[in-house]
């Protein structure tokens, strides 16, 4: 296959086998028509980008029934408030600034700009999540951000001071189009700021569940620098984040328009030490994933044989990769509790474990909870003090 960014020939370094849509929670009557594709990842030795080999049609993933609502977690809400304040303090110094957010979901980030009376536009392809934002007064258009959209938005609103994206850039297959459209719509001193799950964390933690249909890319500073350099952008800052099990915030601008922070060269040095620029690192990652799979599966089997009541906590998108790669189904996990109404009383994609409202977790009194929302571990352990006090254990493939 060809690299999506630079057209170089690339080969997959890992396949997770047949995978359903990560957020495709479904009813029993839909089992027979469930869609599967091969989830495999490749590394480009020219632009150093880690990417999916094939991705399902975006319309299968981002539609009117999209199951991911950002506002489900308190810690994410405070993260986005801090993110907005940081942008305002550092990058919105022009008079009457205007910002655009790609994939603005339910408005979790933009509401902070609305509260500060800052001109904003959210671009969100999934109508149901966009509606939540619109109902809260956030200026949102149901669309994919592309060249056409940029042209229209430019006519309507003029140039932007900042383009923002949180856990969205890694979802977009054609980054060259995004870079071109962003260049067109940004002011000369405008910035492109985005954060996404970080490749360095994924390799260190063996958190292979970051890989699923929506995440076309798992970025590093080395890859982001290269991808956007092809379009005249410069990576000027990088800031590690705790969200989503380890993320990185990237700040880019038109080359030469702003100073470059030392953070960038320091991070790139670290990435080279970790081997993020070498294929051998990804070959080792594959071996690590196989070991991780054997470990979690045998632990669950052992606990089940001991007669333990096992449930899952958080029917995350990431859990679809774990469950289908490790072939863990309802014979090992009785149900997964989740606070998102649209997922409840459906089944998990592929392995068909029932998803139940949070109250089931409390009533069922399990001994073991597989923490699929491991990226929210602190918040959840705080909330579930009673479960832990009564001898309940959270387990996860992430140690
Ligand atoms: P995320 O890891 O992609 O943010 O998804 C979190 C999922 O976990 C979402 O479906 C909501 C669910 N969840 C719970 O059920 N209980 C919780 O306490 C938290 C934080 C999340
Ligand atoms: Zn490439």
Tab-separated table of C-alpha atoms and ligand atoms in Angstrom:
chain	number	residue	atom	x	y	z
A	1	UNK	CA	0.000	0.000	0.000
A	2	UNK	CA	0.940	3.655	-0.313
A	3	UNK	CA	1.486	6.008	2.629
A	4	UNK	CA	-1.567	8.252	2.975
A	5	UNK	CA	0.709	11.239	3.538
A	6	UNK	CA	3.763	10.906	1.300
A	7	UNK	CA	2.882	8.069	-1.130
A	8	UNK	CA	5.876	5.975	-0.061
A	9	UNK	CA	5.387	2.172	-0.229
A	10	UNK	CA	4.504	0.803	3.220
A	11	UNK	CA	3.752	-2.626	4.723
A	12	UNK	CA	1.635	-3.456	7.780
A	13	UNK	CA	3.577	-4.412	10.913
A	14	UNK	CA	0.568	-5.765	12.818
A	15	UNK	CA	-2.915	-7.085	12.066
A	16	UNK	CA	-5.584	-7.349	14.755
A	17	UNK	CA	-7.741	-9.527	12.519
A	18	UNK	CA	-11.371	-8.954	11.585
A	19	UNK	CA	-12.788	-5.945	13.381
A	20	UNK	CA	-16.241	-4.382	13.526
A	21	UNK	CA	-16.900	-0.609	13.758
A	22	UNK	CA	-15.509	0.421	17.185
A	23	UNK	CA	-18.558	2.487	18.116
A	24	UNK	CA	-20.999	0.186	16.327
A	25	UNK	CA	-23.032	-0.893	19.372
A	26	UNK	CA	-25.888	-2.976	18.046
A	27	UNK	CA	-29.125	-4.858	18.711
A	28	UNK	CA	-29.459	-8.633	18.454
A	29	UNK	CA	-31.454	-8.377	15.216
A	30	UNK	CA	-28.513	-6.502	13.643
A	31	UNK	CA	-25.909	-9.229	14.359
A	32	UNK	CA	-26.354	-10.938	10.998
A	33	UNK	CA	-25.540	-7.799	8.993
A	34	UNK	CA	-22.617	-6.620	11.113
A	35	UNK	CA	-19.782	-5.053	9.112
A	36	UNK	CA	-16.185	-6.271	9.561
A	37	UNK	CA	-12.870	-5.151	8.076
A	38	UNK	CA	-9.246	-6.108	8.715
A	39	UNK	CA	-7.688	-3.809	11.315
A	40	UNK	CA	-3.995	-3.542	10.457
A	41	UNK	CA	-1.403	-0.812	11.015
A	42	UNK	CA	1.621	0.255	8.975
A	43	UNK	CA	4.645	2.502	9.560
A	44	UNK	CA	6.053	4.788	6.879
A	45	UNK	CA	9.852	4.885	6.914
A	46	UNK	CA	9.867	8.132	4.918
A	47	UNK	CA	7.500	10.440	6.839
A	48	UNK	CA	7.518	8.278	10.040
A	49	UNK	CA	3.737	8.149	10.260
A	50	UNK	CA	1.887	5.238	11.907
A	51	UNK	CA	-1.382	4.647	10.076
A	52	UNK	CA	-4.229	2.232	9.402
A	53	UNK	CA	-3.939	0.090	6.311
A	54	UNK	CA	-7.667	0.213	5.511
A	55	UNK	CA	-10.411	2.246	7.054
A	56	UNK	CA	-14.161	1.730	6.735
A	57	UNK	CA	-16.195	4.372	4.902
A	58	UNK	CA	-16.410	7.458	7.204
A	59	UNK	CA	-20.202	7.392	6.796
A	60	UNK	CA	-20.241	4.040	8.628
A	61	UNK	CA	-18.496	5.669	11.592
A	62	UNK	CA	-19.616	9.296	11.863
A	63	UNK	CA	-23.345	9.376	11.362
A	64	UNK	CA	-26.585	10.548	12.937
A	65	UNK	CA	-26.315	7.921	15.653
A	66	UNK	CA	-22.689	8.437	16.627
A	67	UNK	CA	-22.223	6.921	20.080
A	68	UNK	CA	-19.393	9.049	21.436
A	69	UNK	CA	-20.300	12.089	23.522
A	70	UNK	CA	-17.317	13.997	24.918
A	71	UNK	CA	-19.166	15.376	27.915
A	72	UNK	CA	-19.553	11.957	29.602
A	73	UNK	CA	-16.509	12.514	31.808
A	74	UNK	CA	-15.944	15.251	34.401
A	75	UNK	CA	-12.184	15.205	34.025
A	76	UNK	CA	-12.538	15.804	30.267
A	77	UNK	CA	-14.765	18.797	30.967
A	78	UNK	CA	-12.128	20.401	33.184
A	79	UNK	CA	-9.398	19.474	30.711
A	80	UNK	CA	-11.203	21.346	27.928
A	81	UNK	CA	-11.804	24.374	30.122
A	82	UNK	CA	-8.071	24.592	30.832
A	83	UNK	CA	-7.286	23.995	27.153
A	84	UNK	CA	-9.555	26.900	26.120
A	85	UNK	CA	-8.070	29.251	28.734
A	86	UNK	CA	-4.566	28.349	27.602
A	87	UNK	CA	-5.435	29.095	23.957
A	88	UNK	CA	-7.052	32.415	24.867
A	89	UNK	CA	-4.074	33.482	26.994
A	90	UNK	CA	-1.413	32.489	24.459
A	91	UNK	CA	-2.844	32.713	20.973
A	92	UNK	CA	-5.894	34.957	20.796
A	93	UNK	CA	-4.280	38.358	21.232
A	94	UNK	CA	-5.667	39.919	18.055
A	95	UNK	CA	-8.788	42.086	18.256
A	96	UNK	CA	-12.116	40.206	17.940
A	97	UNK	CA	-10.504	36.814	17.334
A	98	UNK	CA	-12.216	34.007	15.456
A	99	UNK	CA	-11.621	30.303	15.985
A	100	UNK	CA	-12.725	27.144	14.201
A	101	UNK	CA	-12.908	23.737	15.803
A	102	UNK	CA	-12.848	20.559	13.723
A	103	UNK	CA	-14.995	17.731	15.100
A	104	UNK	CA	-16.468	19.865	17.856
A	105	UNK	CA	-18.673	16.984	19.118
A	106	UNK	CA	-21.142	18.113	21.827
A	107	UNK	CA	-19.345	21.456	22.246
A	108	UNK	CA	-17.253	20.490	25.270
A	109	UNK	CA	-14.381	22.787	24.155
A	110	UNK	CA	-16.333	25.507	22.346
A	111	UNK	CA	-18.674	26.218	25.251
A	112	UNK	CA	-15.675	27.825	26.952
A	113	UNK	CA	-15.220	30.200	24.012
A	114	UNK	CA	-18.946	30.942	23.965
A	115	UNK	CA	-18.747	31.794	27.685
A	116	UNK	CA	-15.893	34.184	26.883
A	117	UNK	CA	-17.908	35.716	24.001
A	118	UNK	CA	-15.294	34.683	21.444
A	119	UNK	CA	-16.388	34.218	17.830
A	120	UNK	CA	-16.292	30.522	17.046
A	121	UNK	CA	-17.439	27.902	14.581
A	122	UNK	CA	-17.700	24.186	15.245
A	123	UNK	CA	-17.580	21.745	12.334
A	124	UNK	CA	-19.053	18.390	13.313
A	125	UNK	CA	-20.143	15.631	10.907
A	126	UNK	CA	-22.306	13.653	13.376
A	127	UNK	CA	-25.718	15.334	13.561
A	128	UNK	CA	-26.790	13.903	16.932
A	129	UNK	CA	-23.762	15.159	18.858
A	130	UNK	CA	-23.771	18.484	16.952
A	131	UNK	CA	-27.395	18.993	18.046
A	132	UNK	CA	-26.344	18.968	21.700
A	133	UNK	CA	-23.906	21.806	20.956
A	134	UNK	CA	-26.413	23.777	18.852
A	135	UNK	CA	-29.052	23.452	21.582
A	136	UNK	CA	-26.544	25.027	23.954
A	137	UNK	CA	-26.062	28.050	21.710
A	138	UNK	CA	-22.745	26.969	20.220
A	139	UNK	CA	-22.304	27.977	16.600
A	140	UNK	CA	-21.979	24.600	14.843
A	141	UNK	CA	-22.313	23.299	11.294
A	142	UNK	CA	-22.980	19.642	10.522
A	143	UNK	CA	-20.223	18.972	7.988
A	144	UNK	CA	-16.778	17.493	7.332
A	145	UNK	CA	-14.014	20.121	7.198
A	146	UNK	CA	-12.517	20.119	3.717
A	147	UNK	CA	-11.447	22.518	1.001
A	148	UNK	CA	-15.031	23.360	-0.035
A	149	UNK	CA	-16.038	23.978	3.523
A	150	UNK	CA	-12.995	26.220	4.038
A	151	UNK	CA	-13.918	28.301	0.990
A	152	UNK	CA	-17.464	28.857	2.218
A	153	UNK	CA	-16.425	29.539	5.801
A	154	UNK	CA	-13.869	32.054	4.555
A	155	UNK	CA	-16.528	33.997	2.688
A	156	UNK	CA	-18.847	33.981	5.692
A	157	UNK	CA	-16.463	34.605	8.577
A	158	UNK	CA	-13.128	35.813	7.203
A	159	UNK	CA	-9.787	34.340	8.267
A	160	UNK	CA	-9.277	32.526	11.540
A	161	UNK	CA	-6.841	33.146	14.381
A	162	UNK	CA	-6.811	29.512	15.344
A	163	UNK	CA	-7.970	26.153	14.082
A	164	UNK	CA	-8.439	23.663	16.872
A	165	UNK	CA	-9.003	19.938	17.004
A	166	UNK	CA	-9.115	17.623	19.990
A	167	UNK	CA	-9.019	13.883	19.320
A	168	UNK	CA	-10.070	14.603	15.769
A	169	UNK	CA	-6.985	15.139	13.590
A	170	UNK	CA	-6.021	11.471	13.997
A	171	UNK	CA	-9.475	10.570	12.600
A	172	UNK	CA	-8.960	12.378	9.286
A	173	UNK	CA	-7.517	10.231	6.465
A	174	UNK	CA	-6.601	13.063	4.079
A	175	UNK	CA	-4.340	15.282	6.145
A	176	UNK	CA	-2.971	16.930	3.023
A	177	UNK	CA	-6.450	18.342	2.370
A	178	UNK	CA	-6.739	19.533	5.975
A	179	UNK	CA	-3.335	21.204	5.791
A	180	UNK	CA	-4.222	22.982	2.527
A	181	UNK	CA	-7.635	24.102	3.780
A	182	UNK	CA	-6.130	25.258	7.091
A	183	UNK	CA	-3.434	27.249	5.332
A	184	UNK	CA	-6.069	29.016	3.268
A	185	UNK	CA	-8.291	29.916	6.188
A	186	UNK	CA	-5.684	30.892	8.800
A	187	UNK	CA	-4.397	34.440	9.240
A	188	UNK	CA	-0.652	34.916	8.624
A	189	UNK	CA	0.005	34.609	12.363
A	190	UNK	CA	-2.757	32.044	12.875
A	191	UNK	CA	-2.144	28.754	14.650
A	192	UNK	CA	-3.251	25.180	14.152
A	193	UNK	CA	-3.526	23.474	17.522
A	194	UNK	CA	-4.510	19.875	18.020
A	195	UNK	CA	-4.171	17.086	20.517
A	196	UNK	CA	-4.442	13.355	19.994
A	197	UNK	CA	-3.427	10.077	21.646
A	198	UNK	CA	0.372	9.980	21.626
A	199	UNK	CA	2.376	7.261	19.914
A	200	UNK	CA	5.129	7.376	22.569
A	201	UNK	CA	2.601	6.469	25.265
A	202	UNK	CA	1.067	3.734	23.135
A	203	UNK	CA	4.436	2.077	22.550
A	204	UNK	CA	5.509	2.381	26.200
A	205	UNK	CA	2.195	1.205	27.690
A	206	UNK	CA	1.439	-1.330	24.935
A	207	UNK	CA	-1.958	0.380	24.773
A	208	UNK	CA	-2.731	-1.101	21.373
A	209	UNK	CA	-6.410	-0.355	22.002
A	210	UNK	CA	-5.672	3.191	20.783
A	211	UNK	CA	-5.790	1.538	17.374
A	212	UNK	CA	-9.345	1.282	16.022
A	213	UNK	CA	-11.219	2.283	12.882
A	214	UNK	CA	-11.596	5.977	13.789
A	215	UNK	CA	-7.900	6.473	14.579
A	216	UNK	CA	-6.310	6.488	11.132
A	217	UNK	CA	-3.112	7.852	12.643
A	218	UNK	CA	-1.305	7.607	15.940
A	219	UNK	CA	0.917	10.674	15.887
A	220	UNK	CA	4.389	11.473	17.175
A	221	UNK	CA	6.096	14.880	17.020
A	222	UNK	CA	8.373	13.509	14.292
A	223	UNK	CA	5.422	12.565	12.090
A	224	UNK	CA	3.387	15.726	12.747
A	225	UNK	CA	6.400	17.888	11.917
A	226	UNK	CA	6.839	16.069	8.593
A	227	UNK	CA	3.186	15.833	7.577
A	228	UNK	CA	2.592	19.569	7.944
A	229	UNK	CA	6.020	20.670	6.708
A	230	UNK	CA	4.959	19.461	3.240
A	231	UNK	CA	2.428	22.330	3.328
A	232	UNK	CA	4.592	25.103	4.743
A	233	UNK	CA	3.651	24.641	8.395
A	234	UNK	CA	6.132	24.538	11.235
A	235	UNK	CA	5.737	22.632	14.510
A	236	UNK	CA	6.410	25.282	17.161
A	237	UNK	CA	5.366	23.639	20.418
A	238	UNK	CA	4.461	20.264	21.925
A	239	UNK	CA	2.831	19.716	25.317
A	240	UNK	CA	2.142	16.278	26.827
A	241	UNK	CA	-1.390	15.696	28.165
A	242	UNK	CA	-2.808	13.057	30.508
A	243	UNK	CA	-6.051	12.654	28.569
A	244	UNK	CA	-6.968	9.493	26.657
A	245	UNK	CA	-4.246	7.513	28.355
A	246	UNK	CA	-1.469	9.822	27.168
A	247	UNK	CA	-1.880	12.483	24.526
A	248	UNK	CA	0.215	15.198	22.933
A	249	UNK	CA	-0.795	18.758	22.085
A	250	UNK	CA	0.825	20.128	18.919
A	251	UNK	CA	0.999	23.804	17.944
A	252	UNK	CA	1.797	24.696	14.324
A	253	UNK	CA	1.923	27.930	12.362
A	254	UNK	CA	2.881	29.124	8.910
A	255	UNK	CA	6.656	28.649	8.692
A	256	UNK	CA	8.651	31.536	10.136
A	257	UNK	CA	5.684	33.410	11.609
A	258	UNK	CA	6.388	32.494	15.261
A	259	UNK	CA	9.232	31.291	17.511
A	260	UNK	CA	9.857	27.576	17.931
A	261	UNK	CA	9.898	26.302	21.514
A	262	UNK	CA	12.704	24.055	22.758
A	263	UNK	CA	9.974	21.567	23.684
A	264	UNK	CA	9.915	20.443	20.064
A	265	UNK	CA	13.570	19.447	19.713
A	266	UNK	CA	13.582	17.924	23.210
A	267	UNK	CA	10.589	15.744	22.395
A	268	UNK	CA	12.000	14.672	19.042
A	269	UNK	CA	15.228	13.641	20.775
A	270	UNK	CA	13.181	11.520	23.199
A	271	UNK	CA	11.238	9.960	20.351
A	272	UNK	CA	14.447	8.964	18.592
A	273	UNK	CA	15.700	7.370	21.815
A	274	UNK	CA	12.443	5.423	22.009
A	275	UNK	CA	12.925	4.351	18.373
A	276	UNK	CA	9.717	5.900	17.034
A	277	UNK	CA	11.550	6.491	13.746
A	278	UNK	CA	12.489	2.815	13.290
A	279	UNK	CA	10.488	-0.108	11.910
A	280	UNK	CA	12.152	-2.495	14.398
A	281	UNK	CA	10.329	-0.700	17.257
A	282	UNK	CA	6.973	-1.526	15.682
A	283	UNK	CA	7.959	-5.140	15.067
A	284	UNK	CA	8.730	-5.413	18.791
A	285	UNK	CA	5.397	-3.723	19.558
A	286	UNK	CA	3.651	-6.540	17.694
A	287	UNK	CA	5.380	-9.126	19.884
A	288	UNK	CA	4.394	-7.099	22.978
A	289	UNK	CA	0.748	-7.032	21.847
A	290	UNK	CA	0.696	-10.809	21.402
A	291	UNK	CA	2.065	-11.293	24.921
A	292	UNK	CA	-0.468	-8.821	26.318
A	293	UNK	CA	-3.286	-10.752	24.639
A	294	UNK	CA	-2.206	-14.095	26.142
A	295	UNK	CA	-1.826	-12.480	29.566
A	296	UNK	CA	-5.260	-10.807	29.815
A	297	UNK	CA	-7.077	-13.779	28.329
A	298	UNK	CA	-5.499	-16.312	30.678
A	299	UNK	CA	-6.114	-14.036	33.680
A	300	UNK	CA	-9.801	-13.757	32.790
A	301	UNK	CA	-10.114	-17.522	32.256
A	302	UNK	CA	-8.469	-18.184	35.607
A	303	UNK	CA	-10.774	-15.764	37.420
A	304	UNK	CA	-13.808	-17.239	35.693
A	305	UNK	CA	-12.745	-20.769	36.675
A	306	UNK	CA	-12.491	-19.555	40.258
A	307	UNK	CA	-16.158	-18.622	39.957
A	308	UNK	CA	-15.650	-14.855	40.069
A	309	UNK	CA	-18.379	-12.515	38.792
A	310	UNK	CA	-16.669	-10.487	36.064
A	311	UNK	CA	-18.042	-7.375	34.367
A	312	UNK	CA	-16.557	-4.648	32.196
A	313	UNK	CA	-16.437	-0.960	33.175
A	314	UNK	CA	-16.904	1.526	30.300
A	315	UNK	CA	-17.896	0.297	26.824
A	316	UNK	CA	-15.179	2.431	25.249
A	317	UNK	CA	-14.327	2.519	21.551
A	318	UNK	CA	-10.934	1.156	22.561
A	319	UNK	CA	-12.530	-1.924	24.133
A	320	UNK	CA	-13.684	-3.086	20.694
A	321	UNK	CA	-10.064	-3.681	19.680
A	322	UNK	CA	-9.223	-5.528	22.911
A	323	UNK	CA	-12.318	-7.730	22.889
A	324	UNK	CA	-12.098	-8.711	19.227
A	325	UNK	CA	-8.302	-9.110	19.107
A	326	UNK	CA	-8.267	-11.227	22.291
A	327	UNK	CA	-11.591	-12.921	21.458
A	328	UNK	CA	-13.179	-12.079	24.801
A	329	UNK	CA	-16.969	-12.415	24.813
A	330	UNK	CA	-19.947	-12.940	27.137
A	331	UNK	CA	-18.518	-16.320	28.245
A	332	UNK	CA	-15.929	-14.350	30.235
A	333	UNK	CA	-17.545	-10.949	30.833
A	334	UNK	CA	-21.198	-10.918	31.931
A	335	UNK	CA	-21.878	-7.350	30.807
A	336	UNK	CA	-20.185	-3.968	30.458
A	337	UNK	CA	-21.674	-1.012	32.306
A	338	UNK	CA	-21.622	2.369	30.604
A	339	UNK	CA	-23.130	5.763	31.397
A	340	UNK	CA	-23.853	6.661	27.736
A	341	UNK	CA	-27.594	6.093	27.045
A	342	UNK	CA	-27.123	5.377	23.312
A	343	UNK	CA	-24.880	2.364	24.116
A	344	UNK	CA	-27.076	0.908	26.850
A	345	UNK	CA	-29.177	-2.225	26.273
A	346	UNK	CA	-27.241	-2.897	23.088
A	347	UNK	CA	-24.346	-5.307	22.497
A	348	UNK	CA	-20.662	-4.581	21.996
A	349	UNK	CA	-19.472	-4.681	18.369
A	350	UNK	CA	-18.204	-8.084	17.246
A	351	UNK	CA	-18.073	-9.996	20.533
A	352	UNK	CA	-21.652	-9.102	21.544
A	353	UNK	CA	-21.282	-8.554	25.272
A	354	UNK	CA	-24.429	-6.860	26.675
A	355	UNK	CA	-24.015	-3.170	27.585
A	356	UNK	CA	-25.964	-2.104	30.657
A	357	UNK	CA	-26.634	1.165	32.456
A	358	UNK	CA	-24.358	2.051	35.375
A	359	UNK	CA	-26.955	0.956	37.978
A	360	UNK	CA	-26.401	-2.676	36.931
A	361	UNK	CA	-22.795	-2.447	38.054
A	362	UNK	CA	-23.905	-1.361	41.524
A	363	UNK	CA	-26.686	-3.939	41.844
A	364	UNK	CA	-24.739	-6.896	40.432
A	365	UNK	CA	-21.971	-6.660	43.016
A	366	UNK	CA	-19.184	-8.106	40.823
A	367	UNK	CA	-15.803	-9.166	42.191
A	368	UNK	CA	-13.862	-8.169	39.087
A	369	UNK	CA	-14.347	-5.198	36.770
A	370	UNK	CA	-12.298	-5.026	33.598
A	371	UNK	CA	-11.487	-1.357	33.325
A	372	UNK	CA	-11.896	-0.645	29.630
A	373	UNK	CA	-12.021	3.091	30.437
A	374	UNK	CA	-8.504	2.750	31.925
A	375	UNK	CA	-7.714	6.273	30.759
A	376	UNK	CA	-10.233	7.503	33.376
A	377	UNK	CA	-8.768	5.296	36.125
A	378	UNK	CA	-8.327	8.089	38.715
A	379	UNK	CA	-11.845	9.460	38.284
A	380	UNK	CA	-13.371	5.967	38.366
A	381	UNK	CA	-11.407	4.694	41.369
A	382	UNK	CA	-12.523	7.794	43.218
A	383	UNK	CA	-16.141	7.151	42.310
A	384	UNK	CA	-15.990	3.432	43.110
A	385	UNK	CA	-14.435	3.559	46.562
A	386	UNK	CA	-17.159	1.273	47.915
A	387	UNK	CA	-16.551	-1.385	45.227
A	388	UNK	CA	-12.844	-1.357	46.068
A	389	UNK	CA	-13.516	-1.342	49.846
A	390	UNK	CA	-15.731	-4.413	49.445
A	391	UNK	CA	-12.849	-6.291	47.818
A	392	UNK	CA	-13.744	-5.498	44.188
A	393	UNK	CA	-10.807	-5.352	41.786
A	394	UNK	CA	-10.262	-3.330	38.655
A	395	UNK	CA	-8.101	-5.149	36.144
A	396	UNK	CA	-6.802	-3.998	32.781
A	397	UNK	CA	-4.302	-4.970	30.106
A	398	UNK	CA	-2.492	-1.721	30.969
A	399	UNK	CA	-0.416	-2.171	34.128
B	1	LIG	P1	-13.473	7.363	26.361
B	1	LIG	O1	-12.448	6.554	27.098
B	1	LIG	O2	-13.314	7.198	24.900
B	1	LIG	O3	-13.547	8.751	26.866
B	1	LIG	O4	-14.915	6.688	26.648
B	1	LIG	C1	-15.354	6.558	27.935
B	1	LIG	C2	-16.532	5.611	27.944
B	1	LIG	O5	-16.650	5.092	29.264
B	1	LIG	C3	-17.863	6.277	27.659
B	1	LIG	O6	-18.691	5.391	26.926
B	1	LIG	C4	-18.469	6.536	29.037
B	1	LIG	C5	-17.882	5.418	29.840
B	1	LIG	N1	-17.668	5.799	31.239
B	1	LIG	C6	-18.468	5.206	32.219
B	1	LIG	O7	-19.324	4.391	31.913
B	1	LIG	N2	-18.278	5.589	33.520
B	1	LIG	C7	-17.345	6.519	33.882
B	1	LIG	O8	-17.214	6.827	35.074
B	1	LIG	C8	-16.511	7.107	32.864
B	1	LIG	C9	-15.479	8.125	33.217
B	1	LIG	C10	-16.724	6.712	31.557
B	2	LIG	ZN1	4.810	8.544	4.482
